[in-house]
Coordinates of C-alpha atoms and ligand atoms in Angstrom, one line a residue:
Chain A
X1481 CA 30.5 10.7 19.8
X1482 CA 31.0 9.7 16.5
X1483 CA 28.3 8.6 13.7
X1484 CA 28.0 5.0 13.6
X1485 CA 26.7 5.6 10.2
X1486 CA 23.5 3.6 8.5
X1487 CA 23.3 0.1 9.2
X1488 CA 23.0 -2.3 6.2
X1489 CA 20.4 -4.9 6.2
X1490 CA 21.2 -7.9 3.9
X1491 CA 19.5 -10.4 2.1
X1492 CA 21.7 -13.3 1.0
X1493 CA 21.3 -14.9 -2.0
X1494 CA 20.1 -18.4 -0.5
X1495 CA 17.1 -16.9 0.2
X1496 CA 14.1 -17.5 -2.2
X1497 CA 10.2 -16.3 -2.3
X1498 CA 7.4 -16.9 -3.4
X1499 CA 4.1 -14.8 -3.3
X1500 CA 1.1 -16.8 -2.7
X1501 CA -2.7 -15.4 -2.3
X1502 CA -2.5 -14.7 1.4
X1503 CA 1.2 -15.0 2.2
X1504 CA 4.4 -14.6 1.5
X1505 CA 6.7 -18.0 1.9
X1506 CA 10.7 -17.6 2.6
X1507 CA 13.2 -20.4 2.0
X1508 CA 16.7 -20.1 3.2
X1509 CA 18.0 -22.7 0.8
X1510 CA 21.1 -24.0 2.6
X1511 CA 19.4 -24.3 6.2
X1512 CA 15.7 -25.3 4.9
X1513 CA 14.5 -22.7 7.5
X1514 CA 11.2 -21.0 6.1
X1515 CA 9.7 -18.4 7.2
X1516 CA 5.5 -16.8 6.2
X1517 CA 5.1 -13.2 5.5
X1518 CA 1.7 -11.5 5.7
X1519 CA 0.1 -8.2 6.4
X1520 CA 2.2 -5.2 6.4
X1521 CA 5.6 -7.2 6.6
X1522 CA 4.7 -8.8 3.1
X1523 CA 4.4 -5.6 2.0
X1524 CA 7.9 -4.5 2.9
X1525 CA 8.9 -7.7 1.4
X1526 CA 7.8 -6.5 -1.7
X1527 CA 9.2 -3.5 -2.1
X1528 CA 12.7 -4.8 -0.7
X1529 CA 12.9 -7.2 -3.4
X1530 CA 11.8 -4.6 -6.0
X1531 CA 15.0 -2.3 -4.0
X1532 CA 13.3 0.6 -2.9
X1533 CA 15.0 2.3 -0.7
X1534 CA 14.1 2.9 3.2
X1535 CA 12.5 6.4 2.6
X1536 CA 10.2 4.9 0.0
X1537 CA 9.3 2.1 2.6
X1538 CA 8.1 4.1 5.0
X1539 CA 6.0 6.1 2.9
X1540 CA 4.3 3.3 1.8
X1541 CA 3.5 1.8 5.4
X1542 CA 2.4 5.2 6.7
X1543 CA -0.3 4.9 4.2
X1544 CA -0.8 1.3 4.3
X1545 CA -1.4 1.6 8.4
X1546 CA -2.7 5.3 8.1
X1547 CA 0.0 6.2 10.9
X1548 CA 2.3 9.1 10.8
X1549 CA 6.5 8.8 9.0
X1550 CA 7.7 8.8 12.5
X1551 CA 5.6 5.5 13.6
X1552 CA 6.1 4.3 9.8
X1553 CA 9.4 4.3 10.3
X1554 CA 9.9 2.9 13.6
X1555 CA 7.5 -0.2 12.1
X1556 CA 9.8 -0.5 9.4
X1557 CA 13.0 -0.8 11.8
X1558 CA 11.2 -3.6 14.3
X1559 CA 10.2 -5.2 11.3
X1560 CA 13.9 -5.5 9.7
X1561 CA 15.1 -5.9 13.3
X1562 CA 13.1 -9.1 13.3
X1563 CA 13.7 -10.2 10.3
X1564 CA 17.8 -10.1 12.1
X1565 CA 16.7 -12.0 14.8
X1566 CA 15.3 -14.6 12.9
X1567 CA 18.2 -15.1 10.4
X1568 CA 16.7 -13.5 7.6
X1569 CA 18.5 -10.8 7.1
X1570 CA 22.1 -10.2 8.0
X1571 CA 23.4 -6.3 8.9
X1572 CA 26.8 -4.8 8.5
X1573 CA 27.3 -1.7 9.1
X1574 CA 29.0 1.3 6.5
X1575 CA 26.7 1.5 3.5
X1576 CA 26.9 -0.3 0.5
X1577 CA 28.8 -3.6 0.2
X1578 CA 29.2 -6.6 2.6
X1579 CA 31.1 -5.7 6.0
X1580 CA 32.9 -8.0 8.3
X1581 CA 29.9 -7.4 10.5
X1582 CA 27.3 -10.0 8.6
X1583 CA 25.2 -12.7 10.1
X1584 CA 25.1 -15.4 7.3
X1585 CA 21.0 -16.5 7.1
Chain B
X697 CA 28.3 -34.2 -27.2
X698 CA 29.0 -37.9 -26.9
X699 CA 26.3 -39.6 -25.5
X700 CA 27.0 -41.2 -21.7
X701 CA 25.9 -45.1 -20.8
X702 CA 25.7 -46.9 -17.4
X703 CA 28.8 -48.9 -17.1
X704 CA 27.2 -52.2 -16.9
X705 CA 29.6 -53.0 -14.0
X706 CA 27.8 -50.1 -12.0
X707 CA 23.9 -51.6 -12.4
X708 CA 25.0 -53.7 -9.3
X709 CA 24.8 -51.2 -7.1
X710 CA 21.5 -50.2 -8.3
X711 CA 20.2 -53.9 -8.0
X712 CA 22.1 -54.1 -4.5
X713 CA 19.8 -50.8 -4.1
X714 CA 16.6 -52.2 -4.7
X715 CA 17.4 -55.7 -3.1
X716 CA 18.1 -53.8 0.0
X717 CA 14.9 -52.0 -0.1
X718 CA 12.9 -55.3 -0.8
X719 CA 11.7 -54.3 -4.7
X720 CA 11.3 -56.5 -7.2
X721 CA 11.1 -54.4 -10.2
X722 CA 13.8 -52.6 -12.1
X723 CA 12.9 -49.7 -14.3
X724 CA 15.3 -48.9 -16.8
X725 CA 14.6 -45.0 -18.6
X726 CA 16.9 -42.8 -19.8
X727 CA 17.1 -40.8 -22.2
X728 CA 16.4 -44.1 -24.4
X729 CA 17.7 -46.8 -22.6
X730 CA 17.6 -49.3 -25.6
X731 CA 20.4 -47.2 -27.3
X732 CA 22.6 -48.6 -24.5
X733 CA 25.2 -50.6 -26.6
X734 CA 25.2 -53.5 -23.8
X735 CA 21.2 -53.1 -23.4
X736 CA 20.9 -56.7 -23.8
X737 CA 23.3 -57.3 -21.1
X738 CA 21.6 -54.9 -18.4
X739 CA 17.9 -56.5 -19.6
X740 CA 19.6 -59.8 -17.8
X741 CA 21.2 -58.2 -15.0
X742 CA 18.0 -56.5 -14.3
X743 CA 16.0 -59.7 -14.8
X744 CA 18.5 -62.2 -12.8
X745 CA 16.8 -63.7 -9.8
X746 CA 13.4 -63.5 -11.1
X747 CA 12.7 -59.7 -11.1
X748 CA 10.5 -57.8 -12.9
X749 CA 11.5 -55.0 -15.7
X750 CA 9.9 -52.0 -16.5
X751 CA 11.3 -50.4 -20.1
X752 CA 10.5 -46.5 -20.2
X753 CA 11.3 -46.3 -24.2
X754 CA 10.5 -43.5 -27.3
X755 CA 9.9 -47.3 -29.1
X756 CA 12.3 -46.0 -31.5
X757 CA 14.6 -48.7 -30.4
X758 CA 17.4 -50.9 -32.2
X759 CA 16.1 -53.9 -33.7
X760 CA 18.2 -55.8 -31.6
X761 CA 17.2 -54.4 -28.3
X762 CA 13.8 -55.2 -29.8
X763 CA 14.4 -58.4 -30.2
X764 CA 15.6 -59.0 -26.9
X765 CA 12.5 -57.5 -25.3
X766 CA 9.9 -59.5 -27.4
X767 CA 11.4 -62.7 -25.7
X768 CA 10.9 -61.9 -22.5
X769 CA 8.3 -63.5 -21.0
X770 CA 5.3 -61.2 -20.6
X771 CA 5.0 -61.6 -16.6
X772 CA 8.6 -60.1 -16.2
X773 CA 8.9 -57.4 -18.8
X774 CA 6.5 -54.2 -19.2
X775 CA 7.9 -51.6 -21.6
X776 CA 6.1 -48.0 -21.9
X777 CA 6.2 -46.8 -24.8
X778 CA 6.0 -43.1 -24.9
X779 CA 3.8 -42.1 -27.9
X780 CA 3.7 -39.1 -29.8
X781 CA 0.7 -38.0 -31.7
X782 CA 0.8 -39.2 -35.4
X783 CA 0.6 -35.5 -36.6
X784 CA 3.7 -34.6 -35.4
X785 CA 6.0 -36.9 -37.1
X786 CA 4.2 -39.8 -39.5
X787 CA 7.2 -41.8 -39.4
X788 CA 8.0 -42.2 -35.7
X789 CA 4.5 -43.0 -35.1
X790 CA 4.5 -46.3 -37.5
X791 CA 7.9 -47.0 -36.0
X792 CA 6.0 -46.9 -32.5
X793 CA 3.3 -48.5 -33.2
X794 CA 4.9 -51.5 -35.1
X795 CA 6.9 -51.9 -31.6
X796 CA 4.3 -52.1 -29.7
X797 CA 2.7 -54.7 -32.0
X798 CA 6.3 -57.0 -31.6
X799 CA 6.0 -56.7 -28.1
X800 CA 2.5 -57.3 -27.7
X801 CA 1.0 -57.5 -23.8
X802 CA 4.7 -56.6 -22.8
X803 CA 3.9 -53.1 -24.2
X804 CA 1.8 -50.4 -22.3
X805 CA 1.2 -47.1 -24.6
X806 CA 2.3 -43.8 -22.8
X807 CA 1.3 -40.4 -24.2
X808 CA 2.8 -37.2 -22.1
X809 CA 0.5 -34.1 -23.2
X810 CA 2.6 -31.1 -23.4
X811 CA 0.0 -28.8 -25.4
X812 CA -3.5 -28.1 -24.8
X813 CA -4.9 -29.1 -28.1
X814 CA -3.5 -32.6 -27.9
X815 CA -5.4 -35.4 -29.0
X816 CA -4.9 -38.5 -27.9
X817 CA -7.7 -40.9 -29.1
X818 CA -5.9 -42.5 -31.9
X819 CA -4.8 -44.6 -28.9
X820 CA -7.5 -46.7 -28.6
X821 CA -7.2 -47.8 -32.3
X822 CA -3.5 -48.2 -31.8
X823 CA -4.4 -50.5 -28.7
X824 CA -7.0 -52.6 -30.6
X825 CA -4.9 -52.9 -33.7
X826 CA -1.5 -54.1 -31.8
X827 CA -3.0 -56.4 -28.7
X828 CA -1.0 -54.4 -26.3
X829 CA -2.0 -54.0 -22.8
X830 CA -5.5 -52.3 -22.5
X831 CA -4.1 -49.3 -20.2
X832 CA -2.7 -46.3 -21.0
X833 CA -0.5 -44.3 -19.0
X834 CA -1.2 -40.1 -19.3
X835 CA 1.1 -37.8 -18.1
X836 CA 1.5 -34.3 -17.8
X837 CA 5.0 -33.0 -19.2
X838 CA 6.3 -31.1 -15.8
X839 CA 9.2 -28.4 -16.5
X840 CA 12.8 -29.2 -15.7
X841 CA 14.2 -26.2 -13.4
X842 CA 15.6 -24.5 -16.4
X843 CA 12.1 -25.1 -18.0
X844 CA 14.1 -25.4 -21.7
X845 CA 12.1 -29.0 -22.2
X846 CA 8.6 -28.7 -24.1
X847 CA 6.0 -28.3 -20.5
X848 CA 2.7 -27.7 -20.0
X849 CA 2.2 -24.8 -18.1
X850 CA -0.3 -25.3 -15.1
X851 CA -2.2 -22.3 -16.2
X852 CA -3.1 -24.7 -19.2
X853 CA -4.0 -27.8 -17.1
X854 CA -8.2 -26.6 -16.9
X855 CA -8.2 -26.8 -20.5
X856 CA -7.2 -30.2 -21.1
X857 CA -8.7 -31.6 -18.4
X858 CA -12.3 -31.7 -20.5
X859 CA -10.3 -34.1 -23.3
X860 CA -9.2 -36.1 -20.8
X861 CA -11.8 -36.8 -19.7
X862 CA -13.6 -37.5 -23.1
X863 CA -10.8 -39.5 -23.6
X864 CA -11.0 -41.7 -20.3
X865 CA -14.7 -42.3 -21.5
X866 CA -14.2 -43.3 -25.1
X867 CA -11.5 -45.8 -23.1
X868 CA -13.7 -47.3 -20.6
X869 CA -16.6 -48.3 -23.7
X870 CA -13.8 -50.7 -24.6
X871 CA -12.2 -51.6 -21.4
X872 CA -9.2 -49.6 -21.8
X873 CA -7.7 -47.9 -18.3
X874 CA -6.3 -44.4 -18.1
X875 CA -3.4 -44.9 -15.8
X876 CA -2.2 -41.3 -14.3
X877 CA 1.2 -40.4 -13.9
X878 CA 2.7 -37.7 -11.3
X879 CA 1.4 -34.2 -10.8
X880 CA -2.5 -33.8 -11.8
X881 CA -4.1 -31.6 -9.4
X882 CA -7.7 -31.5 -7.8
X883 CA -8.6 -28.2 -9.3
X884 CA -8.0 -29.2 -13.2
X885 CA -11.4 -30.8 -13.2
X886 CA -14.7 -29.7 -12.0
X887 CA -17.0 -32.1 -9.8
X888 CA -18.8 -33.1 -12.5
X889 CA -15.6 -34.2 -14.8
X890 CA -14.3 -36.1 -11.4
X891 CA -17.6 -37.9 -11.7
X892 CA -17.1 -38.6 -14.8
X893 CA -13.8 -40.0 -14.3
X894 CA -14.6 -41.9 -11.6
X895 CA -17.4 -43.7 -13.7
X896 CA -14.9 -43.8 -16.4
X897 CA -13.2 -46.1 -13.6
X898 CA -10.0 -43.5 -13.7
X899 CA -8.6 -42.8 -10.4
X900 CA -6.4 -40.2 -10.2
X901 CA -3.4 -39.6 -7.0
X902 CA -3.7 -36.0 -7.0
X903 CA 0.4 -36.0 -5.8
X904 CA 4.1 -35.1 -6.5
X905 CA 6.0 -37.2 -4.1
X906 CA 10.2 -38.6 -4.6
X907 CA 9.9 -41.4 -7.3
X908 CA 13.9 -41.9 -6.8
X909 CA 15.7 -42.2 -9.9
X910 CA 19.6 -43.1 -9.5
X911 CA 21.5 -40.9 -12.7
X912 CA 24.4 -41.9 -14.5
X913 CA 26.9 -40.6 -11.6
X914 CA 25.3 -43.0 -8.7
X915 CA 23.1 -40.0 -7.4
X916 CA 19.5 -40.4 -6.5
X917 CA 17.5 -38.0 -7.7
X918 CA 13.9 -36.8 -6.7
X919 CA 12.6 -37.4 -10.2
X920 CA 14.1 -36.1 -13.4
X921 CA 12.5 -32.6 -13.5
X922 CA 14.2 -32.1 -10.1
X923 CA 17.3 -33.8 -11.0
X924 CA 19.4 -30.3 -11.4
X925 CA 17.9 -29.2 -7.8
X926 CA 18.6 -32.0 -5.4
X927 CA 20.4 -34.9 -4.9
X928 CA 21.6 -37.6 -2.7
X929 CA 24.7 -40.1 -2.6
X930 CA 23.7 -43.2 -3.4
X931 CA 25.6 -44.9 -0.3
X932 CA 25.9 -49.1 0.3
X933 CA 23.7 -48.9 3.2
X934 CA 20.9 -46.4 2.0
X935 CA 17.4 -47.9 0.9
X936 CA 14.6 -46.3 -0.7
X937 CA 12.5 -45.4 2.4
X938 CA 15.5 -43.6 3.2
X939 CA 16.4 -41.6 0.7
X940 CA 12.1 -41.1 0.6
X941 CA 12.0 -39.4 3.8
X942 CA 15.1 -37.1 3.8
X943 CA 13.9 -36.2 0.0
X944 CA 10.4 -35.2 1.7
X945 CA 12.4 -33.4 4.7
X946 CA 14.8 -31.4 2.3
X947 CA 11.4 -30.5 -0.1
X948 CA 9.2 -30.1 2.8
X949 CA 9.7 -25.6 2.8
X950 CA 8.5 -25.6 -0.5
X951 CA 5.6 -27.8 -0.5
X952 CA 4.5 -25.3 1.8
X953 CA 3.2 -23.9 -1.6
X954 CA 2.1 -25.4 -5.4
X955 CA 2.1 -24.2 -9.2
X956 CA -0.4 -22.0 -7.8
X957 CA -0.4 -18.6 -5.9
X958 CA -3.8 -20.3 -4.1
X959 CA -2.4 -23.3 -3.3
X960 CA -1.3 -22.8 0.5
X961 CA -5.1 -22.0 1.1
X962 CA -6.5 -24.5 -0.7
X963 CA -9.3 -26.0 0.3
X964 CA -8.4 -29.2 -1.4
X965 CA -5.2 -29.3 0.1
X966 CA -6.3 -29.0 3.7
X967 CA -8.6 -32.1 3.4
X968 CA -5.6 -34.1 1.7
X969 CA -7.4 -33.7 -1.8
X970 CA -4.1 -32.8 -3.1
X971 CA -0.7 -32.0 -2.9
X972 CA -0.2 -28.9 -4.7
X973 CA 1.2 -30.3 -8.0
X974 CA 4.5 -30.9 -9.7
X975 CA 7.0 -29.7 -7.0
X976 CA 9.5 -28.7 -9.9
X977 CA 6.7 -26.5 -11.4
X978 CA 6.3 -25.5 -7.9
X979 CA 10.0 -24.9 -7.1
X980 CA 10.1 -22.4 -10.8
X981 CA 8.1 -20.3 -9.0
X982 CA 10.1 -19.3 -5.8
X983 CA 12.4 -16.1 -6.9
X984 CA 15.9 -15.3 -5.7
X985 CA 16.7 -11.6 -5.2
X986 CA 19.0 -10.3 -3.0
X987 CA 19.2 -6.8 -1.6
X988 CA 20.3 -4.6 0.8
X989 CA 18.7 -1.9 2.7
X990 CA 20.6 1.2 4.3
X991 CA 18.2 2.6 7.9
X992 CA 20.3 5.4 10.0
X993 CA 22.0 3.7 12.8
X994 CA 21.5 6.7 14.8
X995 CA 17.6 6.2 15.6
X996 CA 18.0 2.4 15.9
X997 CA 18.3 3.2 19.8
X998 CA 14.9 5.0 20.1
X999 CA 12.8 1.8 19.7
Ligands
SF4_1270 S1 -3.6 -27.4 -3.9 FE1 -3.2 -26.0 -5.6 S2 -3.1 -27.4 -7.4 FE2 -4.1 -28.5 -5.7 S3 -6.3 -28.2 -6.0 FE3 -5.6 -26.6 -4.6 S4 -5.1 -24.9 -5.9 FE4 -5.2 -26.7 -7.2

């Protein structure tokens, strides 16, 4: 079976953020869908935006939620596959650059 | 660049605007609308049927636009004339004032403070000495998106809010009025300095909501801070109510916030104390960055 290879998770650039106090508020621009961020999915907000990369992430939530890598990273995956669902993020798949395969949020 | 005018041909529309939206009062604002070379022309456009005109001016205006002001009768014409503080330019401050004194009751001082150490009592001189109307109308300068215009920054607000209200005082001992324009927020002043005002007889509308300006290209605009953000066509059916309500839907996401990172929690806000302050300021704050984030496609399964 071959390697599907990484997928990409996208942020497009109608997206904006702000950080308030006890929340994190999401704008898709174009749409006027928002969206709230708090807890530990703020938190991988964050450090998207500041572009570190997955491994990073998930060493961060393990000691954020005091969990092992292995739950860190599943976290991190339902929390970006949510973020899909929702229309925040886009995927394509192949690393690096926009595919074909996009969702536009 | 050359400077762009209103075709006076196009000021119909406008009216048509307002008629349709049952207002009676034109504002005319600019940049300086007085440096309009047909000013004198729009003035009795504006006026035709009775309504009333509102002048937004720097009071550096053309003695002939001047002139056409001053014989207006008072009931129909108010111009505000923006002042600036006589320690910043000498000149342009006897140039104002001596407007104000032509135009008499038809004139209503503005002062915008866009620095914390402003001081802004020479007004109440300025209003005894020129027989203007007794009210002054304070404003906080608000950023445009770009934020290249002189602002206050919100982080400023606290500090000026103890002048302003030494200022509404020293007003209310000789019946002069602190009228407040757009975007002052509950949290600038303490209990005791709302008191204050209150006794003072200032009321402040602690909101930022679409005061609908139409630009040069027939697009309504939220407010002119906003102007490069949103916009609307101004079409021959749409009134003001309108435009109001899709201005609120379209701005609705980011009032979910304020110039301040506490503003969704607020307190204040939750009761309907306030609305979070100047959205423009507001808008300045949201980021855009875009990234992408590479997880292995194999393990995506196992969840
Ligand atoms: S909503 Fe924001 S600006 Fe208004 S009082 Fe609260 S913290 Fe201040």
């Amino acid at each position: 079976m071959s390697d599907p290879g990484p997928i990409v998770y996208h942020c497009a650039p109608t997206v904006c953020w702000v950080k308030d106090s006890e929340q994190t508020i999401l704008v898709e621009e174009r749409s006027g869908q928002s969206w709230s961020l708090c807890g530990p999915e703020a938190v991988v907000w964050d450090l998207l935006v500041l572009k570190y990369p997955a491994d990073r992430i998930v060493e961060f939530l393990a000691a954020l939620l005091d969990e092992p890598h292995e739950r860190a990273q599943q976290e991190l995956r339902s929390i970006l596959q949510r973020w899909e669902e929702i229309g925040l993020l886009a995927t394509g798949k192949g690393s690096h650059g926009q595919s074909g395969n996009q969702r536009r949020v | 660049m050359a400077s762009r005018f209103l075709e006076t041909e196009r000021l119909a529309e406008r009216l048509d605007f307002l008629a349709r939206s049952g207002l009676r009062e034109v504002r005319l604002l600019g940049g300086e609308p007085t440096l309009h070379p047909a000013f004198e022309e729009l003035v009795e456009q504006a006026r035709s049927g009775g309504r009333e005109i509102t002048v937004f001016s720097n009071g550096l205006m053309p003695a002939r636009a001047l002139d056409c002001l001053a014989d207006l009768p008072v009931w129909q014409c108010t111009v505000v004339v923006n002042v600036n503080q006589p320690d910043e330019s000498e000149q342009d401050y006897y140039r104002q004032r001596e407007t104000i004194r032509r135009l008499g009751e038809r004139a209503m001082p503005g002062f915008t403070i866009y620095r914390p150490d402003f001081e802004a009592e020479f007004l109440l001189d300025l209003i005894a000495a020129t027989g203007c109307s007794p009210v002054i109308r304070l404003g906080l300068a608000h950023p445009c998106l770009s934020g290249a215009n002189r602002f206050l920054h919100p982080n400023q607000y606290r500090a000026v809010a103890l002048k302003i209200v030494r200022l509404a005082r020293a007003a209310a001992q000789t019946d002069i009025r602190l009228d407040f324009d757009c975007g002052f927020v509950r949290c600038m002043f303490s209990d005791t300095e709302l008191e204050r005002l209150r006794q003072a007889q200032a009321h402040i509308a602690w909101e930022c909501s679409p005061i609908l300006d139409v630009d040069l290209d027939g697009k309504v605009i939220h407010c002119y801070p906003l102007a490069q953000f949103m916009s609307l066509p101004l079409t021959p059916s749409a009134t003001t109510a309108q435009m109001r309500s899709e201005f609120e839907a379209r701005t609705r996401p980011y009032r979910q916030t304020g110039i301040f990172p506490q503003c969704s929690a607020c307190p204040f806000r939750a009761a309907g104390q306030c609305s979070g302050g100047c959205l423009a300021a507001t808008v300045r704050r949201f980021r855009r960055t875009p990234f992408q984030i590479e997880m292995p496609a194999s393990e995506r399964g196992a969840l």
